[in-house]
Coordinates of C-alpha atoms in Angstrom, one line a residue:
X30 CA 0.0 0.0 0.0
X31 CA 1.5 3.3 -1.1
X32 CA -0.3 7.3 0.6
X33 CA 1.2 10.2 -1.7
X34 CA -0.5 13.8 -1.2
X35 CA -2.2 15.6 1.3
X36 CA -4.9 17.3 3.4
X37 CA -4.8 21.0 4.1
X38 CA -7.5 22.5 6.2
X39 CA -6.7 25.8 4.5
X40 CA -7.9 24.9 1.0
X41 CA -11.4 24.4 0.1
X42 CA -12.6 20.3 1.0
X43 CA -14.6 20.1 -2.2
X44 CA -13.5 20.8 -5.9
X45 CA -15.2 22.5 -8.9
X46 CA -17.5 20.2 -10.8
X47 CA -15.5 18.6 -13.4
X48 CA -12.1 19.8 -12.1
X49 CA -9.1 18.3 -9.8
X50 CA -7.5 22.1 -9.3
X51 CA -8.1 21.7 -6.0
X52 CA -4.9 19.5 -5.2
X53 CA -6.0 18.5 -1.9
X54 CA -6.5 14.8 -1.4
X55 CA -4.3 11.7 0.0
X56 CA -4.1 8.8 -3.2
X57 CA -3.8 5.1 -1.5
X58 CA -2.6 2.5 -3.9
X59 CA -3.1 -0.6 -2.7
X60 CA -1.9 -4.1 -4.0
X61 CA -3.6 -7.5 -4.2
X62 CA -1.8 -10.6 -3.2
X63 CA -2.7 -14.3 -3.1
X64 CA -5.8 -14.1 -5.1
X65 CA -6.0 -16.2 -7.8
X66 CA -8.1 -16.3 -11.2
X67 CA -9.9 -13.0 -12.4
X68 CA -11.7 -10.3 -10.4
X69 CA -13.0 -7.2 -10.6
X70 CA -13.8 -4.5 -7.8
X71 CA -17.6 -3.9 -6.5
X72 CA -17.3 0.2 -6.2
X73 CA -20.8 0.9 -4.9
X74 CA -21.8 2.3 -1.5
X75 CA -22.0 -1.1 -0.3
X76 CA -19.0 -2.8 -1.7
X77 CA -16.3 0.9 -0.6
X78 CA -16.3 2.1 2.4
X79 CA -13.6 4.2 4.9
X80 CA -13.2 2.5 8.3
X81 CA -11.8 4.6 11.6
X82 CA -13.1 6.3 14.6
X83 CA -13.3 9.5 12.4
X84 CA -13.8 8.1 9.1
X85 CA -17.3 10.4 8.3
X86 CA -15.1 13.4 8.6
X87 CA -13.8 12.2 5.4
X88 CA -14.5 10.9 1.8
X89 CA -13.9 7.8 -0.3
X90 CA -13.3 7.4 -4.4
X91 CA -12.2 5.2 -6.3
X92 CA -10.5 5.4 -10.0
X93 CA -12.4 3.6 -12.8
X94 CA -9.4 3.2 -15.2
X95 CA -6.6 2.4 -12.1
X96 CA -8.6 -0.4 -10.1
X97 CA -7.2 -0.4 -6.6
X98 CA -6.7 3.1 -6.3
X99 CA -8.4 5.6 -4.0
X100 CA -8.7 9.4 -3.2
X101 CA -9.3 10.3 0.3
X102 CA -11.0 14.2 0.6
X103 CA -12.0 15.9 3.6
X104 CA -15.6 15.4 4.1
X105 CA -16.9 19.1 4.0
X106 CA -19.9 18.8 6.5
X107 CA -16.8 18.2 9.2
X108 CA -14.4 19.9 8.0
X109 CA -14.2 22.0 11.2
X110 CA -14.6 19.2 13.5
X111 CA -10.8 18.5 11.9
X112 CA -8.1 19.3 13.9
X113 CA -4.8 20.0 12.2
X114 CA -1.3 18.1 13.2
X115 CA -3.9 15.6 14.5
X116 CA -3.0 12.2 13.5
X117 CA -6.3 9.7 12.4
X118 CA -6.0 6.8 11.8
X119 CA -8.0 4.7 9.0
X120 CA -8.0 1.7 6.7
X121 CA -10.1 1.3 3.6
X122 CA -12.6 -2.0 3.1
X123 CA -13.5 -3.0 -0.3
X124 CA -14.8 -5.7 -2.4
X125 CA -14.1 -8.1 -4.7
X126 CA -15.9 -10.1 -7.5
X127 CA -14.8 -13.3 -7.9
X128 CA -14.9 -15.1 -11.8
X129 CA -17.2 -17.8 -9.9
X130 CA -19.3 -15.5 -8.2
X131 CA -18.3 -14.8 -4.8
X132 CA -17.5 -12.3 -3.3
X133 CA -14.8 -11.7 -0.9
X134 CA -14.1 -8.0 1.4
X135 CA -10.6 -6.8 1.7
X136 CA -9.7 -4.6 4.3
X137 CA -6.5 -2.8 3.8
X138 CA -3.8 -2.4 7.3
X139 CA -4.1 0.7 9.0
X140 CA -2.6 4.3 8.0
X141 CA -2.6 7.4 9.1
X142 CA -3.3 10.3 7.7
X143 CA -2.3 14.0 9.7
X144 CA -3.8 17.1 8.3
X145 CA -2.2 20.4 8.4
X146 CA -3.3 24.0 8.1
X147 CA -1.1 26.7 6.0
X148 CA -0.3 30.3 7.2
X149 CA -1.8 32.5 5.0
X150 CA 0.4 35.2 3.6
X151 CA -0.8 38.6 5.3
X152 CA -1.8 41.6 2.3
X153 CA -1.1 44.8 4.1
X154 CA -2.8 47.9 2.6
X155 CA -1.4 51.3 3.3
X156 CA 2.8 50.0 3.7
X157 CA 4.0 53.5 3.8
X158 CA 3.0 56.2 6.5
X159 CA 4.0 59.4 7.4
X160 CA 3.7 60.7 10.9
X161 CA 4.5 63.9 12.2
X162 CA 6.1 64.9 15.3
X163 CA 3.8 68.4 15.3
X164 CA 0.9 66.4 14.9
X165 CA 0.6 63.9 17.4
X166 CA -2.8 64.1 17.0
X167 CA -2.7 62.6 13.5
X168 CA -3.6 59.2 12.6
X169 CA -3.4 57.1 9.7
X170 CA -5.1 54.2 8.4
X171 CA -3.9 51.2 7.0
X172 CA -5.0 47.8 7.0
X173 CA -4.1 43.7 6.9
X174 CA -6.0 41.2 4.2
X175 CA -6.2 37.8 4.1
X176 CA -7.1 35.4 1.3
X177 CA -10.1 34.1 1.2
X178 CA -11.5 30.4 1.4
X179 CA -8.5 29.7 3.5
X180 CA -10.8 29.5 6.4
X181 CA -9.2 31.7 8.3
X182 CA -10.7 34.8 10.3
X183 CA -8.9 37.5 12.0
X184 CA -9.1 37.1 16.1
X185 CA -7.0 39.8 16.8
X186 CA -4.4 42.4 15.9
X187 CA -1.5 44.5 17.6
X188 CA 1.7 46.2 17.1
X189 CA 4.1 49.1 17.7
X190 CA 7.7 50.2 18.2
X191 CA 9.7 51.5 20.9
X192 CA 11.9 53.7 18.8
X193 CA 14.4 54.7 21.6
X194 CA 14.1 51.6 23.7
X195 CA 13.2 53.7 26.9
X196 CA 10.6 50.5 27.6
X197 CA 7.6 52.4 26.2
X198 CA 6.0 52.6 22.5
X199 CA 6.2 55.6 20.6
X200 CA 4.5 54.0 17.5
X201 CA 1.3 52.3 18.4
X202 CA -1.0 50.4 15.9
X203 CA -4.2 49.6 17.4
X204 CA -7.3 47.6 15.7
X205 CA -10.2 49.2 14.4
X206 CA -12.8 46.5 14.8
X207 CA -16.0 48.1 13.4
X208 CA -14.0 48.8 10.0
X209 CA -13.3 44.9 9.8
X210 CA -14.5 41.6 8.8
X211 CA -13.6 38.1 9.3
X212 CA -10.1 38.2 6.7
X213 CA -9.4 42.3 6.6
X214 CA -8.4 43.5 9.5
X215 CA -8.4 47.6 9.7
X216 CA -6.1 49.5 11.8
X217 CA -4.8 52.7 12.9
X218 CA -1.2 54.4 13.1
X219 CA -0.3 57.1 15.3
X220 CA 2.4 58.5 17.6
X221 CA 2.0 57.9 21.0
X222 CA 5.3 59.1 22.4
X223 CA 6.4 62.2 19.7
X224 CA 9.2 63.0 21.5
X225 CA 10.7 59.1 22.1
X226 CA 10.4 59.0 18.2
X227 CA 12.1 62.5 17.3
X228 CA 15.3 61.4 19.8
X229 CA 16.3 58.7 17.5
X230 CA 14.6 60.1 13.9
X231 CA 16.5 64.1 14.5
X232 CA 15.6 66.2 12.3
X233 CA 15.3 64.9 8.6
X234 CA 13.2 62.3 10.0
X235 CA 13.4 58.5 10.0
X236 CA 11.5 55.3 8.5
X237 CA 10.7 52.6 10.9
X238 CA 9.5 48.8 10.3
X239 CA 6.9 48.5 13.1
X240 CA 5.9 45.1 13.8
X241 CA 2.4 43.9 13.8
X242 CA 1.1 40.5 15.3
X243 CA -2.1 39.1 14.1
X244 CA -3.6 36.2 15.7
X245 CA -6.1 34.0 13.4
X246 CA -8.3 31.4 13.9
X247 CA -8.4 28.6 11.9
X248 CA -11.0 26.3 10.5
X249 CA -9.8 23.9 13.1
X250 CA -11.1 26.5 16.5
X251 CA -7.2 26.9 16.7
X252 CA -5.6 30.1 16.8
X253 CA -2.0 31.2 15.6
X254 CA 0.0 34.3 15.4
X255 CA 1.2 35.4 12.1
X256 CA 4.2 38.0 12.3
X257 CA 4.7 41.3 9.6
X258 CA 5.2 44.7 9.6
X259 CA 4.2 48.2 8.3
X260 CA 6.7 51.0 7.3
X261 CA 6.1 54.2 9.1
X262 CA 8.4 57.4 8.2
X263 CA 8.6 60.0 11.5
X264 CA 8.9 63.6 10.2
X265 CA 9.1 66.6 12.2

C-alpha cells in the first residue's frame, strides 16, 4: 500500500464540478496478493467504504481506469470538526468479485493520515505612512487582508515600536474593529510618544518597520500568530 499527497485544512474540502484544481487529497494504492483467477472490484456504496473512529469526517473514491486506487477528501460537512497536526488513523474495506461468483471484502492495514493548516500570507494595505512629530494628533489608516476560502478569520491584531528603547512605545498600531470583517483587519497608526520618536529620527526624519502581530483562527477553532510589519516614516 502506497499514501502520496495531502490534506490541508486551509484549502477548500470540495473541488469544482469537473475539475481536480483543487490539489487536496491523499491517493492510496493498494496491492492485491494471493488471489488467484480474475476479479474485478464492486465500487458501490455497499461494496467501498472508509473504516476509523473519524472516518465520516472524510471521503472515499475510487479510479475507474486504475482499479485499486483511491482518493481520500475531507468530508466538507466536518471539516471544522478536523483538527490539524492531528494524527487519524483509517484503513479502507473493499470488495471483490470473484470469476465464480463470490465475493470476498478486503480490508487494507491501518494508516494514518495527519492534516495540516497553511499560514496565510498577510496583504497589508497602506505599507507606507508618514507621521509627524507636530501632529501627534494625526492618525493614519492602514489595513491587513487575508485570502479568502482559506478559512481563516482575524481574532486579533496588535503592534508598535519603541523607537528609543526607553521600555515604552512611541508608535502604536491599534485595531479598528468596526472597519473589519472576518479576513481584513483595519487598523490605525499614530504616535503615541512624539518626543521618544524624534530622539532617534532628528531632524530629517526617520523610517521605521513597526511590527504587527495578528492572531487568526483557523477552521480547526485553533488560533495562531502570524508575524509582519508596516513601514512608518517619522517627520518633524
Amino acid at each position: 500500500m502506497k499514501l502520496s499527497g495531502s490534506l490541508d485544512l486551509s484549502k477548500r474540502p470540495d473541488k469544482p464540478v469537473g475539475t481536480d484544481t483543487v490539489k487536496n487529497y491523499v491517493d492510496v494504492s493498494t496491492t492485491l496478493q494471493n488471489i488467484d483467477g480474475s476479479y474485478s472490484y464492486d465500487n458501490s456504496a455497499t461494496g467501498l467504504s472508509l473504516l476509523g473512529e473519524y472516518s465520516n469526517y472524510f471521503s472515499i473514491s475510487y479510479f475507474t481506469a486504475i482499479p485499486g486506487k483511491y482518493r481520500i477528501r475531507i468530508n466538507n460537512k466536518y471539516e471544522s470538526k478536523l483538527k490539524a497536526g492531528q494524527r487519524y488513523r483509517l484503513a479502507i474495506r473493499f470488495t471483490l468479485k470473484l470469476e465464480n461468483g463470490d465475493t470476498v471484502q478486503v480490508q487494507t492495514p491501518t494508516f494514518t493520515i495527519r492534516p495540516k493548516q497553511s499560514v496565510p500570507k498577510v496583504i497589508v494595505h497602506g505599507n507606507a505612512q508618514t507621521l509627524y512629530a507636530g501632529r501627534d494628533n494625526l492618525v493614519r489608516t492602514c489595513g491587513f487582508e487575508l485570502p479568502e476560502g482559506m478559512g481563516y478569520r482575524i481574532k486579533e491584531i496588535s503592534g508598535g515600536l519603541d523607537c528609543n528603547k526607553d521600555g515604552k512605545q512611541d508608535i502604536t498600531l491599534s485595531w479598528v474593529k468596526a472597519d473589519s470583517t472576518d479576513h481584513y483587519a483595519a487598523a490605525q497608526l499614530k504616535l503615541s510618544d512624539r518626543d521618544g520618536a524624534l530622539t532617534v529620527s532628528g531632524m530629517k526624519g526617520k523610517t521605521y518597520k513597526v511590527p504587527v502581530t495578528i492572531t487568526l483562527q483557523g477552521r480547526d477553532g485553533i488560533a495562531k500568530d502570524v508575524k509582519t510589519s508596516i513601514k512608518v516614516t517619522v517627520r518633524r
